[in-house]
Amino acid sequence: MPEKTQFGVIVTDRVAQVHEHPLRPLRPTEVLIENQSCNICTTDYQQWMGLRPQQPKPMAFGHENSGVVIEAGSEVENVRVGDHVVINNYHPCMECEDCRKGRNSVFCKFRQSVRTRPADAYGYFGNYGCARYQIAKSKHLFRVDPQVPFEIAGLAEPLSTVVHGVKRLRLRTGEKLLVLGSGTMGNLNAQVARYFGAEVTLSDVSEKKLRTARRLGFDRTLNAGDPDYFEKARALTGGAGFDIIIVAVGLTEAYNQAMEMIADGGKLLIFAAGYPKPGWNVDPNAVHYKLWEIIGTFGCATEDFQDAVGLLNGRKIDLSPLIEERIPLEQIQQAFEKASTPDAFRIAVLLGGS
Ligand SMILES: [Zn+2]
Ligand SMILES: [Zn+2]
């Protein structure tokens, strides 16, 4: 067992560094993972930018990581040394009533999130996903096909939240669905919704993001900066509006656009949080008379994580265009600078080769 680990830390606003501390011995139900990659998520780079003051610092950030099991405690049964794994960093207890009912892990009363968990013995908050070595409970691990690249496997976590949201929509085949925001999360939403049978349109102000969508076979894309945007959107639905709109960007404009383009009886999925908090004027009478459904989503249930891993292992969707760049841990500050540029997809921090 290695004696120490290096990990990425958000130290203060706009400052990320590599820190190091000793590794403690494994408990019987724990494993030691040698992480190979960790993607920088919106949550991470927005904290780095200073937009999420509710997330404590110093933050040993990272939850889109993947790696290889290199040691397993004496009572571990579900994974073996050599397995490629991803970790459910929501840390559901798996034993309480809510977990056993298959509810979203955020309802588990015995889970501690990065916001509620106190600092560890070394003074850090967070999941240590962006660490070369990470100790995890075996019950939170999912085995990934070794053919799936590590940085793609790391997308299992965001993918699981998308699977959760799309399930909440109770999609029917052929429903016309619009995704507002075509970055990593919008693209994942579009791919999962298409897999479940929706006729998907993507929208964004970034031509680069729309190009990526088209490359993945989405021929219905809308540039939200186009002066004829609403007209073109209406034309795609024969004037009726979209049956379903997924808001995958936390901006006031996106919410207002959604209310312009949703069909009577339509469903609106609020996938993205926005910082600063978006404003939104919703007419309750319109919700009433037009029978709109406004659905929130965040996090996932354990079964969604398993389904997401199934999508990855079965090559059901193509996530390779969503990795913008691979940057080694030593350059963690540059990785955050890249990740926080508006046009970027995911930046993968490479953790192997210590
Ligand atoms: Zn995330
Ligand atoms: Zn629980």
GROMACS .gro file of C-alpha atoms and ligand atoms in nm:
model
  356
    1MET     CA    1   0.000   0.000   0.000
    2PRO     CA    2   0.135   0.345  -0.089
    3GLU     CA    3   0.207   0.558   0.218
    4LYS     CA    4   0.071   0.889   0.095
    5THR     CA    5  -0.149   1.042  -0.169
    6GLN     CA    6  -0.149   1.362  -0.371
    7PHE     CA    7  -0.474   1.536  -0.451
    8GLY     CA    8  -0.617   1.850  -0.609
    9VAL     CA    9  -0.750   2.116  -0.370
   10ILE     CA   10  -0.953   2.432  -0.419
   11VAL     CA   11  -0.764   2.641  -0.164
   12THR     CA   12  -0.939   2.973  -0.210
   13ASP     CA   13  -1.111   3.166  -0.490
   14ARG     CA   14  -0.930   3.105  -0.820
   15VAL     CA   15  -0.650   2.909  -0.653
   16ALA     CA   16  -0.614   2.532  -0.695
   17GLN     CA   17  -0.310   2.339  -0.575
   18VAL     CA   18  -0.177   1.987  -0.538
   19HIS     CA   19  -0.152   1.881  -0.173
   20GLU     CA   20  -0.036   1.560  -0.012
   21HIS     CA   21  -0.105   1.365   0.306
   22PRO     CA   22  -0.051   1.013   0.444
   23LEU     CA   23  -0.298   0.733   0.369
   24ARG     CA   24  -0.457   0.562   0.669
   25PRO     CA   25  -0.494   0.180   0.679
   26LEU     CA   26  -0.806   0.031   0.514
   27ARG     CA   27  -1.106  -0.080   0.719
   28PRO     CA   28  -1.247  -0.428   0.636
   29THR     CA   29  -1.522  -0.298   0.401
   30GLU     CA   30  -1.306  -0.042   0.224
   31VAL     CA   31  -1.094  -0.050  -0.089
   32LEU     CA   32  -0.801   0.153  -0.208
   33ILE     CA   33  -0.843   0.292  -0.558
   34GLU     CA   34  -0.564   0.416  -0.778
   35ASN     CA   35  -0.752   0.687  -0.965
   36GLN     CA   36  -0.657   0.748  -1.326
   37SER     CA   37  -0.878   1.042  -1.414
   38CYS     CA   38  -1.114   1.295  -1.259
   39ASN     CA   39  -1.324   1.537  -1.462
   40ILE     CA   40  -1.376   1.892  -1.338
   41CYS     CA   41  -1.751   1.940  -1.299
   42THR     CA   42  -1.948   2.266  -1.309
   43THR     CA   43  -1.984   2.242  -0.929
   44ASP     CA   44  -1.606   2.232  -0.897
   45TYR     CA   45  -1.511   2.514  -1.131
   46GLN     CA   46  -1.793   2.739  -1.006
   47GLN     CA   47  -1.656   2.693  -0.654
   48TRP     CA   48  -1.307   2.772  -0.784
   49MET     CA   49  -1.454   3.087  -0.944
   50GLY     CA   50  -1.600   3.189  -0.606
   51LEU     CA   51  -1.964   3.144  -0.714
   52ARG     CA   52  -2.059   2.878  -0.457
   53PRO     CA   53  -1.981   3.018  -0.110
   54GLN     CA   54  -2.195   2.745   0.051
   55GLN     CA   55  -1.929   2.488  -0.044
   56PRO     CA   56  -1.652   2.489   0.219
   57LYS     CA   57  -1.278   2.523   0.158
   58PRO     CA   58  -1.015   2.390   0.145
   59MET     CA   59  -1.204   2.151  -0.081
   60ALA     CA   60  -1.043   1.821  -0.177
   61PHE     CA   61  -1.280   1.829  -0.473
   62GLY     CA   62  -1.369   1.571  -0.735
   63HIS     CA   63  -1.655   1.329  -0.788
   64GLU     CA   64  -1.626   1.238  -1.157
   65ASN     CA   65  -1.333   1.006  -1.103
   66SER     CA   66  -1.247   0.654  -1.207
   67GLY     CA   67  -0.962   0.417  -1.138
   68VAL     CA   68  -0.847   0.068  -1.052
   69VAL     CA   69  -0.887  -0.123  -0.725
   70ILE     CA   70  -0.538  -0.195  -0.591
   71GLU     CA   71  -0.626  -0.323  -0.245
   72ALA     CA   72  -0.942  -0.455  -0.083
   73GLY     CA   73  -1.036  -0.495   0.285
   74SER     CA   74  -1.094  -0.842   0.429
   75GLU     CA   75  -1.477  -0.820   0.406
   76VAL     CA   76  -1.504  -0.678   0.053
   77GLU     CA   77  -1.701  -0.906  -0.178
   78ASN     CA   78  -1.831  -0.706  -0.475
   79VAL     CA   79  -1.503  -0.592  -0.632
   80ARG     CA   80  -1.155  -0.736  -0.670
   81VAL     CA   81  -0.806  -0.602  -0.710
   82GLY     CA   82  -0.764  -0.503  -1.075
   83ASP     CA   83  -1.129  -0.404  -1.132
   84HIS     CA   84  -1.192  -0.073  -1.306
   85VAL     CA   85  -1.440   0.119  -1.095
   86VAL     CA   86  -1.636   0.440  -1.053
   87ILE     CA   87  -1.761   0.565  -0.718
   88ASN     CA   88  -2.105   0.686  -0.618
   89ASN     CA   89  -1.987   0.995  -0.437
   90TYR     CA   90  -2.337   1.067  -0.306
   91HIS     CA   91  -2.253   0.801  -0.044
   92PRO     CA   92  -2.603   0.664   0.025
   93CYS     CA   93  -2.609   0.433   0.329
   94MET     CA   94  -2.793   0.165   0.122
   95GLU     CA   95  -2.965   0.038   0.438
   96CYS     CA   96  -3.221   0.300   0.543
   97GLU     CA   97  -3.585   0.298   0.436
   98ASP     CA   98  -3.533   0.565   0.170
   99CYS     CA   99  -3.236   0.386   0.016
  100ARG     CA  100  -3.421   0.053   0.017
  101LYS     CA  101  -3.720   0.212  -0.154
  102GLY     CA  102  -3.490   0.320  -0.437
  103ARG     CA  103  -3.534   0.688  -0.362
  104ASN     CA  104  -3.287   0.955  -0.467
  105SER     CA  105  -2.973   0.933  -0.251
  106VAL     CA  106  -3.013   1.296  -0.141
  107PHE     CA  107  -3.306   1.175   0.075
  108CYS     CA  108  -3.085   0.931   0.267
  109LYS     CA  109  -3.074   1.066   0.622
  110PHE     CA  110  -2.750   0.887   0.697
  111ARG     CA  111  -2.553   1.031   0.411
  112GLN     CA  112  -2.324   1.327   0.455
  113SER     CA  113  -2.276   1.558   0.163
  114VAL     CA  114  -1.968   1.768   0.098
  115ARG     CA  115  -2.162   2.058   0.249
  116THR     CA  116  -2.261   1.886   0.574
  117ARG     CA  117  -1.962   1.661   0.640
  118PRO     CA  118  -1.710   1.822   0.876
  119ALA     CA  119  -1.349   1.867   0.771
  120ASP     CA  120  -1.139   1.551   0.800
  121ALA     CA  121  -0.840   1.498   1.029
  122TYR     CA  122  -0.621   1.688   0.784
  123GLY     CA  123  -0.858   1.985   0.765
  124TYR     CA  124  -1.002   1.917   0.417
  125PHE     CA  125  -1.362   1.896   0.297
  126GLY     CA  126  -1.474   1.698  -0.006
  127ASN     CA  127  -1.463   1.356  -0.165
  128TYR     CA  128  -1.098   1.338  -0.272
  129GLY     CA  129  -1.211   1.228  -0.618
  130CYS     CA  130  -0.919   1.417  -0.771
  131ALA     CA  131  -0.663   1.217  -0.571
  132ARG     CA  132  -0.407   0.970  -0.697
  133TYR     CA  133  -0.518   0.726  -0.427
  134GLN     CA  134  -0.860   0.723  -0.269
  135ILE     CA  135  -1.016   0.511   0.004
  136ALA     CA  136  -1.381   0.421  -0.064
  137LYS     CA  137  -1.646   0.194   0.082
  138SER     CA  138  -1.695  -0.106  -0.144
  139LYS     CA  139  -2.074  -0.059  -0.142
  140HIS     CA  140  -2.033   0.267  -0.332
  141LEU     CA  141  -1.835   0.114  -0.619
  142PHE     CA  142  -1.953   0.014  -0.965
  143ARG     CA  143  -1.746  -0.201  -1.198
  144VAL     CA  144  -1.675  -0.056  -1.540
  145ASP     CA  145  -1.567  -0.245  -1.851
  146PRO     CA  146  -1.186  -0.199  -1.880
  147GLN     CA  147  -1.238  -0.104  -2.247
  148VAL     CA  148  -1.414   0.218  -2.140
  149PRO     CA  149  -1.151   0.496  -2.112
  150PHE     CA  150  -1.112   0.629  -1.757
  151GLU     CA  151  -1.217   0.985  -1.839
  152ILE     CA  152  -1.534   0.855  -2.006
  153ALA     CA  153  -1.602   0.624  -1.710
  154GLY     CA  154  -1.576   0.933  -1.489
  155LEU     CA  155  -1.888   1.064  -1.661
  156ALA     CA  156  -2.092   0.789  -1.491
  157GLU     CA  157  -2.183   1.027  -1.208
  158PRO     CA  158  -2.322   1.314  -1.420
  159LEU     CA  159  -2.481   1.055  -1.647
  160SER     CA  160  -2.659   0.896  -1.350
  161THR     CA  161  -2.812   1.233  -1.257
  162VAL     CA  162  -2.932   1.268  -1.616
  163VAL     CA  163  -3.082   0.918  -1.612
  164HIS     CA  164  -3.264   1.012  -1.291
  165GLY     CA  165  -3.405   1.331  -1.444
  166VAL     CA  166  -3.512   1.165  -1.768
  167LYS     CA  167  -3.690   0.889  -1.574
  168ARG     CA  168  -3.883   1.157  -1.385
  169LEU     CA  169  -4.017   1.281  -1.721
  170ARG     CA  170  -4.195   0.950  -1.794
  171LEU     CA  171  -4.094   0.990  -2.160
  172ARG     CA  172  -4.302   0.847  -2.442
  173THR     CA  173  -4.154   0.752  -2.776
  174GLY     CA  174  -4.152   1.033  -3.030
  175GLU     CA  175  -4.222   1.315  -2.787
  176LYS     CA  176  -4.069   1.641  -2.902
  177LEU     CA  177  -3.805   1.741  -2.651
  178LEU     CA  178  -3.589   2.052  -2.637
  179VAL     CA  179  -3.270   2.078  -2.433
  180LEU     CA  180  -3.174   2.435  -2.345
  181GLY     CA  181  -2.798   2.449  -2.302
  182SER     CA  182  -2.580   2.211  -2.502
  183GLY     CA  183  -2.269   2.188  -2.286
  184THR     CA  184  -2.167   1.863  -2.120
  185MET     CA  185  -2.486   1.826  -1.915
  186GLY     CA  186  -2.718   1.938  -2.196
  187ASN     CA  187  -2.551   1.696  -2.435
  188LEU     CA  188  -2.580   1.409  -2.185
  189ASN     CA  189  -2.949   1.491  -2.137
  190ALA     CA  190  -3.001   1.493  -2.514
  191GLN     CA  191  -2.827   1.159  -2.561
  192VAL     CA  192  -3.017   0.985  -2.280
  193ALA     CA  193  -3.352   1.132  -2.392
  194ARG     CA  194  -3.285   1.014  -2.747
  195TYR     CA  195  -3.192   0.669  -2.617
  196PHE     CA  196  -3.530   0.658  -2.439
  197GLY     CA  197  -3.712   0.749  -2.761
  198ALA     CA  198  -3.759   1.127  -2.765
  199GLU     CA  199  -3.721   1.341  -3.078
  200VAL     CA  200  -3.453   1.576  -2.950
  201THR     CA  201  -3.363   1.936  -3.040
  202LEU     CA  202  -3.066   2.111  -2.878
  203SER     CA  203  -3.024   2.483  -2.827
  204ASP     CA  204  -2.728   2.699  -2.724
  205VAL     CA  205  -2.561   3.028  -2.810
  206SER     CA  206  -2.234   2.844  -2.877
  207GLU     CA  207  -2.192   2.719  -3.234
  208LYS     CA  208  -1.913   2.494  -3.109
  209LYS     CA  209  -2.150   2.313  -2.874
  210LEU     CA  210  -2.415   2.282  -3.144
  211ARG     CA  211  -2.152   2.146  -3.385
  212THR     CA  212  -2.065   1.877  -3.131
  213ALA     CA  213  -2.434   1.790  -3.106
  214ARG     CA  214  -2.462   1.760  -3.484
  215ARG     CA  215  -2.150   1.544  -3.489
  216LEU     CA  216  -2.338   1.307  -3.259
  217GLY     CA  217  -2.624   1.286  -3.505
  218PHE     CA  218  -2.858   1.552  -3.366
  219ASP     CA  219  -2.973   1.729  -3.682
  220ARG     CA  220  -3.219   1.957  -3.500
  221THR     CA  221  -3.015   2.235  -3.338
  222LEU     CA  222  -3.110   2.595  -3.266
  223ASN     CA  223  -2.879   2.887  -3.201
  224ALA     CA  224  -3.043   3.085  -2.919
  225GLY     CA  225  -2.875   3.401  -3.052
  226ASP     CA  226  -3.049   3.368  -3.389
  227PRO     CA  227  -3.299   3.655  -3.447
  228ASP     CA  228  -3.547   3.397  -3.580
  229TYR     CA  229  -3.489   3.162  -3.285
  230PHE     CA  230  -3.849   3.135  -3.162
  231GLU     CA  231  -3.986   3.113  -3.515
  232LYS     CA  232  -3.750   2.827  -3.600
  233ALA     CA  233  -3.833   2.653  -3.272
  234ARG     CA  234  -4.206   2.679  -3.346
  235ALA     CA  235  -4.152   2.542  -3.696
  236LEU     CA  236  -3.988   2.230  -3.550
  237THR     CA  237  -4.306   2.147  -3.360
  238GLY     CA  238  -4.566   2.251  -3.616
  239GLY     CA  239  -4.642   2.553  -3.398
  240ALA     CA  240  -4.751   2.346  -3.097
  241GLY     CA  241  -4.439   2.388  -2.885
  242PHE     CA  242  -4.225   2.117  -2.727
  243ASP     CA  243  -4.379   1.837  -2.523
  244ILE     CA  244  -4.079   1.845  -2.294
  245ILE     CA  245  -3.813   2.106  -2.222
  246ILE     CA  246  -3.502   2.030  -2.018
  247VAL     CA  247  -3.330   2.339  -1.882
  248ALA     CA  248  -2.963   2.242  -1.863
  249VAL     CA  249  -2.823   2.590  -1.807
  250GLY     CA  250  -2.900   2.792  -1.494
  251LEU     CA  251  -2.982   3.125  -1.659
  252THR     CA  252  -3.292   3.346  -1.633
  253GLU     CA  253  -3.307   3.370  -2.015
  254ALA     CA  254  -3.328   2.992  -2.042
  255TYR     CA  255  -3.627   2.973  -1.804
  256ASN     CA  256  -3.804   3.253  -1.986
  257GLN     CA  257  -3.736   3.091  -2.324
  258ALA     CA  258  -3.873   2.763  -2.194
  259MET     CA  259  -4.208   2.922  -2.105
  260GLU     CA  260  -4.230   3.061  -2.460
  261MET     CA  261  -4.169   2.725  -2.624
  262ILE     CA  262  -4.346   2.466  -2.408
  263ALA     CA  263  -4.658   2.297  -2.546
  264ASP     CA  264  -4.988   2.287  -2.359
  265GLY     CA  265  -4.970   1.989  -2.125
  266GLY     CA  266  -4.591   2.001  -2.153
  267LYS     CA  267  -4.330   1.912  -1.894
  268LEU     CA  268  -4.040   2.128  -1.785
  269LEU     CA  269  -3.741   1.963  -1.619
  270ILE     CA  270  -3.523   2.193  -1.411
  271PHE     CA  271  -3.193   2.013  -1.441
  272ALA     CA  272  -2.944   2.295  -1.377
  273ALA     CA  273  -2.886   2.510  -1.073
  274GLY     CA  274  -2.772   2.863  -1.148
  275TYR     CA  275  -2.518   3.080  -0.965
  276PRO     CA  276  -2.602   3.361  -0.921
  277LYS     CA  277  -2.960   3.237  -0.867
  278PRO     CA  278  -3.172   3.291  -1.180
  279GLY     CA  279  -3.492   3.493  -1.166
  280TRP     CA  280  -3.809   3.343  -1.309
  281ASN     CA  281  -4.160   3.478  -1.349
  282VAL     CA  282  -4.405   3.191  -1.380
  283ASP     CA  283  -4.773   3.264  -1.430
  284PRO     CA  284  -4.960   3.023  -1.197
  285ASN     CA  285  -5.276   3.063  -1.404
  286ALA     CA  286  -5.089   2.948  -1.713
  287VAL     CA  287  -4.955   2.645  -1.524
  288HIS     CA  288  -5.315   2.574  -1.420
  289TYR     CA  289  -5.493   2.621  -1.752
  290LYS     CA  290  -5.218   2.478  -1.972
  291LEU     CA  291  -5.163   2.178  -1.742
  292TRP     CA  292  -4.789   2.228  -1.733
  293GLU     CA  293  -4.574   2.005  -1.515
  294ILE     CA  294  -4.268   2.168  -1.360
  295ILE     CA  295  -4.028   1.900  -1.237
  296GLY     CA  296  -3.709   1.947  -1.039
  297THR     CA  297  -3.422   1.704  -1.041
  298PHE     CA  298  -3.089   1.674  -0.864
  299GLY     CA  299  -2.864   1.380  -0.784
  300CYS     CA  300  -2.976   1.023  -0.844
  301ALA     CA  301  -3.076   0.695  -0.687
  302THR     CA  302  -2.839   0.399  -0.670
  303GLU     CA  303  -3.032   0.223  -0.948
  304ASP     CA  304  -2.974   0.524  -1.177
  305PHE     CA  305  -2.602   0.494  -1.117
  306GLN     CA  306  -2.618   0.129  -1.216
  307ASP     CA  307  -2.818   0.220  -1.528
  308ALA     CA  308  -2.563   0.488  -1.619
  309VAL     CA  309  -2.280   0.236  -1.588
  310GLY     CA  310  -2.489   0.003  -1.806
  311LEU     CA  311  -2.512   0.271  -2.076
  312LEU     CA  312  -2.134   0.318  -2.063
  313ASN     CA  313  -2.046  -0.052  -2.057
  314GLY     CA  314  -2.293  -0.124  -2.338
  315ARG     CA  315  -2.160   0.165  -2.555
  316LYS     CA  316  -2.517   0.291  -2.589
  317ILE     CA  317  -2.412   0.654  -2.610
  318ASP     CA  318  -2.098   0.830  -2.734
  319LEU     CA  319  -1.939   1.052  -2.473
  320SER     CA  320  -1.595   1.089  -2.631
  321PRO     CA  321  -1.661   1.441  -2.774
  322LEU     CA  322  -1.742   1.564  -2.422
  323ILE     CA  323  -1.382   1.541  -2.304
  324GLU     CA  324  -1.232   1.873  -2.411
  325GLU     CA  325  -0.878   1.819  -2.291
  326ARG     CA  326  -0.667   1.598  -2.064
  327ILE     CA  327  -0.441   1.781  -1.819
  328PRO     CA  328  -0.208   1.622  -1.560
  329LEU     CA  329  -0.267   1.682  -1.188
  330GLU     CA  330   0.052   1.890  -1.161
  331GLN     CA  331  -0.120   2.156  -1.375
  332ILE     CA  332  -0.437   2.171  -1.166
  333GLN     CA  333  -0.456   2.551  -1.174
  334GLN     CA  334  -0.447   2.555  -1.557
  335ALA     CA  335  -0.704   2.276  -1.558
  336PHE     CA  336  -0.947   2.501  -1.367
  337GLU     CA  337  -0.872   2.796  -1.593
  338LYS     CA  338  -0.960   2.581  -1.895
  339ALA     CA  339  -1.265   2.421  -1.732
  340SER     CA  340  -1.416   2.761  -1.648
  341THR     CA  341  -1.398   2.900  -2.003
  342PRO     CA  342  -1.758   2.927  -2.129
  343ASP     CA  343  -1.714   2.714  -2.440
  344ALA     CA  344  -1.538   2.418  -2.277
  345PHE     CA  345  -1.671   2.068  -2.234
  346ARG     CA  346  -1.518   1.858  -1.955
  347ILE     CA  347  -1.152   1.887  -1.860
  348ALA     CA  348  -1.011   1.553  -1.744
  349VAL     CA  349  -0.740   1.571  -1.478
  350LEU     CA  350  -0.503   1.279  -1.533
  351LEU     CA  351  -0.401   1.113  -1.207
  352GLY     CA  352  -0.193   0.815  -1.315
  353GLY     CA  353   0.185   0.796  -1.325
  354SER     CA  354   0.266   0.944  -0.983
  355ZN      ZN  355  -2.082   1.709  -1.073
  356ZN      ZN  356  -2.982   0.557   0.328
   0.00000   0.00000   0.00000
